[in-house]
């Protein structure tokens, strides 16, 4: 057996130790994603997704008879699907973009240009603070906190409620 020293990089996650604890982040991955998409010169977004945006599927639009244009669909659906997968991988150290990534996953079958615009906005939001990650605090306690939220009938396609929850053990915080 050989001692490899202090952990710095494992499975694409970078680790940084300091007095508050251990910070897990994916700075290099986020910067590579920005350069791959050609967004290094763009301005960073202040929020990951517009609060009032109503994303709908192509089938829903055809059923309701609004925005019934074929120009709205993306020609290269593979690029959309790859970007959603990369965003899902990024959520391991950035839980605050998880809702956006899961929302965009609902439209993998027939993505539209509006979905791609939201996806690029999330990446621009990541550009604002590429070193953000999860802090594993050295002052952890045994306290368990749970939070939940429900938005009644907010899904425009199905009319179902959207529910989310977050469980916190000790002082695990997004940094």
JSON list of C-alpha atoms in Angstrom, two decimals, residues 41-121:
[
{"chain": "A", "resi": 41, "resn": "UNK", "atom": "CA", "xyz": [-16.92, 35.95, -23.05]},
{"chain": "A", "resi": 42, "resn": "UNK", "atom": "CA", "xyz": [-20.61, 36.17, -22.16]},
{"chain": "A", "resi": 43, "resn": "UNK", "atom": "CA", "xyz": [-21.95, 37.91, -19.09]},
{"chain": "A", "resi": 44, "resn": "UNK", "atom": "CA", "xyz": [-22.99, 35.81, -16.11]},
{"chain": "A", "resi": 45, "resn": "UNK", "atom": "CA", "xyz": [-26.67, 35.42, -15.26]},
{"chain": "A", "resi": 46, "resn": "UNK", "atom": "CA", "xyz": [-27.81, 36.51, -11.80]},
{"chain": "A", "resi": 47, "resn": "UNK", "atom": "CA", "xyz": [-30.37, 33.70, -11.39]},
{"chain": "A", "resi": 48, "resn": "UNK", "atom": "CA", "xyz": [-30.33, 30.18, -12.81]},
{"chain": "A", "resi": 49, "resn": "UNK", "atom": "CA", "xyz": [-33.85, 30.31, -14.22]},
{"chain": "A", "resi": 50, "resn": "UNK", "atom": "CA", "xyz": [-36.52, 32.97, -14.62]},
{"chain": "A", "resi": 51, "resn": "UNK", "atom": "CA", "xyz": [-39.11, 32.47, -11.91]},
{"chain": "A", "resi": 52, "resn": "UNK", "atom": "CA", "xyz": [-42.10, 33.18, -14.14]},
{"chain": "A", "resi": 53, "resn": "UNK", "atom": "CA", "xyz": [-41.09, 31.07, -17.14]},
{"chain": "A", "resi": 54, "resn": "UNK", "atom": "CA", "xyz": [-43.61, 28.49, -18.32]},
{"chain": "A", "resi": 55, "resn": "UNK", "atom": "CA", "xyz": [-41.83, 25.68, -20.16]},
{"chain": "A", "resi": 56, "resn": "UNK", "atom": "CA", "xyz": [-44.18, 23.50, -22.16]},
{"chain": "A", "resi": 57, "resn": "UNK", "atom": "CA", "xyz": [-43.76, 20.49, -24.40]},
{"chain": "A", "resi": 58, "resn": "UNK", "atom": "CA", "xyz": [-44.45, 20.40, -28.13]},
{"chain": "A", "resi": 59, "resn": "UNK", "atom": "CA", "xyz": [-47.40, 18.05, -27.57]},
{"chain": "A", "resi": 60, "resn": "UNK", "atom": "CA", "xyz": [-48.94, 20.44, -25.05]},
{"chain": "A", "resi": 61, "resn": "UNK", "atom": "CA", "xyz": [-48.59, 23.36, -27.48]},
{"chain": "A", "resi": 62, "resn": "UNK", "atom": "CA", "xyz": [-50.23, 21.37, -30.28]},
{"chain": "A", "resi": 63, "resn": "UNK", "atom": "CA", "xyz": [-53.07, 20.36, -27.98]},
{"chain": "A", "resi": 64, "resn": "UNK", "atom": "CA", "xyz": [-53.73, 23.91, -26.83]},
{"chain": "A", "resi": 65, "resn": "UNK", "atom": "CA", "xyz": [-53.21, 25.30, -30.37]},
{"chain": "A", "resi": 66, "resn": "UNK", "atom": "CA", "xyz": [-50.68, 27.94, -29.43]},
{"chain": "A", "resi": 67, "resn": "UNK", "atom": "CA", "xyz": [-47.16, 28.34, -30.82]},
{"chain": "A", "resi": 68, "resn": "UNK", "atom": "CA", "xyz": [-47.85, 25.64, -33.41]},
{"chain": "A", "resi": 69, "resn": "UNK", "atom": "CA", "xyz": [-44.70, 26.30, -35.43]},
{"chain": "A", "resi": 70, "resn": "UNK", "atom": "CA", "xyz": [-42.12, 23.75, -36.50]},
{"chain": "A", "resi": 71, "resn": "UNK", "atom": "CA", "xyz": [-39.33, 26.38, -36.21]},
{"chain": "A", "resi": 72, "resn": "UNK", "atom": "CA", "xyz": [-39.51, 26.05, -32.43]},
{"chain": "A", "resi": 73, "resn": "UNK", "atom": "CA", "xyz": [-37.91, 22.57, -32.34]},
{"chain": "A", "resi": 74, "resn": "UNK", "atom": "CA", "xyz": [-34.16, 22.10, -32.04]},
{"chain": "A", "resi": 75, "resn": "UNK", "atom": "CA", "xyz": [-32.42, 20.52, -35.02]},
{"chain": "A", "resi": 76, "resn": "UNK", "atom": "CA", "xyz": [-29.62, 18.96, -32.95]},
{"chain": "A", "resi": 77, "resn": "UNK", "atom": "CA", "xyz": [-31.38, 17.22, -30.08]},
{"chain": "A", "resi": 78, "resn": "UNK", "atom": "CA", "xyz": [-28.22, 15.29, -29.14]},
{"chain": "A", "resi": 79, "resn": "UNK", "atom": "CA", "xyz": [-26.47, 18.52, -28.08]},
{"chain": "A", "resi": 80, "resn": "UNK", "atom": "CA", "xyz": [-29.40, 19.38, -25.79]},
{"chain": "A", "resi": 81, "resn": "UNK", "atom": "CA", "xyz": [-29.38, 15.91, -24.23]},
{"chain": "A", "resi": 82, "resn": "UNK", "atom": "CA", "xyz": [-25.61, 16.00, -23.68]},
{"chain": "A", "resi": 83, "resn": "UNK", "atom": "CA", "xyz": [-25.83, 19.40, -22.02]},
{"chain": "A", "resi": 84, "resn": "UNK", "atom": "CA", "xyz": [-28.62, 18.20, -19.71]},
{"chain": "A", "resi": 85, "resn": "UNK", "atom": "CA", "xyz": [-26.43, 15.24, -18.74]},
{"chain": "A", "resi": 86, "resn": "UNK", "atom": "CA", "xyz": [-23.50, 17.53, -18.01]},
{"chain": "A", "resi": 87, "resn": "UNK", "atom": "CA", "xyz": [-25.71, 19.75, -15.87]},
{"chain": "A", "resi": 88, "resn": "UNK", "atom": "CA", "xyz": [-26.93, 16.71, -13.92]},
{"chain": "A", "resi": 89, "resn": "UNK", "atom": "CA", "xyz": [-23.30, 15.74, -13.28]},
{"chain": "A", "resi": 90, "resn": "UNK", "atom": "CA", "xyz": [-22.61, 19.27, -12.08]},
{"chain": "A", "resi": 91, "resn": "UNK", "atom": "CA", "xyz": [-25.46, 19.08, -9.55]},
{"chain": "A", "resi": 92, "resn": "UNK", "atom": "CA", "xyz": [-23.43, 16.74, -7.33]},
{"chain": "A", "resi": 93, "resn": "UNK", "atom": "CA", "xyz": [-21.53, 19.74, -6.00]},
{"chain": "A", "resi": 94, "resn": "UNK", "atom": "CA", "xyz": [-24.11, 22.42, -6.89]},
{"chain": "A", "resi": 95, "resn": "UNK", "atom": "CA", "xyz": [-27.46, 21.35, -5.44]},
{"chain": "A", "resi": 96, "resn": "UNK", "atom": "CA", "xyz": [-28.97, 24.79, -6.09]},
{"chain": "A", "resi": 97, "resn": "UNK", "atom": "CA", "xyz": [-29.21, 24.11, -9.86]},
{"chain": "A", "resi": 98, "resn": "UNK", "atom": "CA", "xyz": [-30.86, 20.72, -9.33]},
{"chain": "A", "resi": 99, "resn": "UNK", "atom": "CA", "xyz": [-34.39, 22.06, -9.81]},
{"chain": "A", "resi": 100, "resn": "UNK", "atom": "CA", "xyz": [-33.41, 23.63, -13.15]},
{"chain": "A", "resi": 101, "resn": "UNK", "atom": "CA", "xyz": [-31.70, 20.45, -14.36]},
{"chain": "A", "resi": 102, "resn": "UNK", "atom": "CA", "xyz": [-34.65, 18.27, -13.37]},
{"chain": "A", "resi": 103, "resn": "UNK", "atom": "CA", "xyz": [-37.10, 20.65, -15.04]},
{"chain": "A", "resi": 104, "resn": "UNK", "atom": "CA", "xyz": [-35.11, 20.54, -18.28]},
{"chain": "A", "resi": 105, "resn": "UNK", "atom": "CA", "xyz": [-34.99, 16.72, -18.11]},
{"chain": "A", "resi": 106, "resn": "UNK", "atom": "CA", "xyz": [-38.75, 16.64, -18.60]},
{"chain": "A", "resi": 107, "resn": "UNK", "atom": "CA", "xyz": [-38.30, 17.83, -22.19]},
{"chain": "A", "resi": 108, "resn": "UNK", "atom": "CA", "xyz": [-35.66, 15.39, -23.45]},
{"chain": "A", "resi": 109, "resn": "UNK", "atom": "CA", "xyz": [-38.00, 13.79, -25.98]},
{"chain": "A", "resi": 110, "resn": "UNK", "atom": "CA", "xyz": [-38.76, 16.92, -28.03]},
{"chain": "A", "resi": 111, "resn": "UNK", "atom": "CA", "xyz": [-36.66, 19.86, -26.83]},
{"chain": "A", "resi": 112, "resn": "UNK", "atom": "CA", "xyz": [-37.55, 23.31, -28.11]},
{"chain": "A", "resi": 113, "resn": "UNK", "atom": "CA", "xyz": [-35.43, 26.43, -28.58]},
{"chain": "A", "resi": 114, "resn": "UNK", "atom": "CA", "xyz": [-36.90, 27.92, -25.40]},
{"chain": "A", "resi": 115, "resn": "UNK", "atom": "CA", "xyz": [-35.62, 24.92, -23.43]},
{"chain": "A", "resi": 116, "resn": "UNK", "atom": "CA", "xyz": [-32.13, 25.37, -24.87]},
{"chain": "A", "resi": 117, "resn": "UNK", "atom": "CA", "xyz": [-32.20, 29.07, -23.96]},
{"chain": "A", "resi": 118, "resn": "UNK", "atom": "CA", "xyz": [-33.04, 28.19, -20.35]},
{"chain": "A", "resi": 119, "resn": "UNK", "atom": "CA", "xyz": [-30.27, 25.60, -20.35]},
{"chain": "A", "resi": 120, "resn": "UNK", "atom": "CA", "xyz": [-27.72, 28.15, -21.57]},
{"chain": "A", "resi": 121, "resn": "UNK", "atom": "CA", "xyz": [-28.91, 30.59, -18.91]}
]
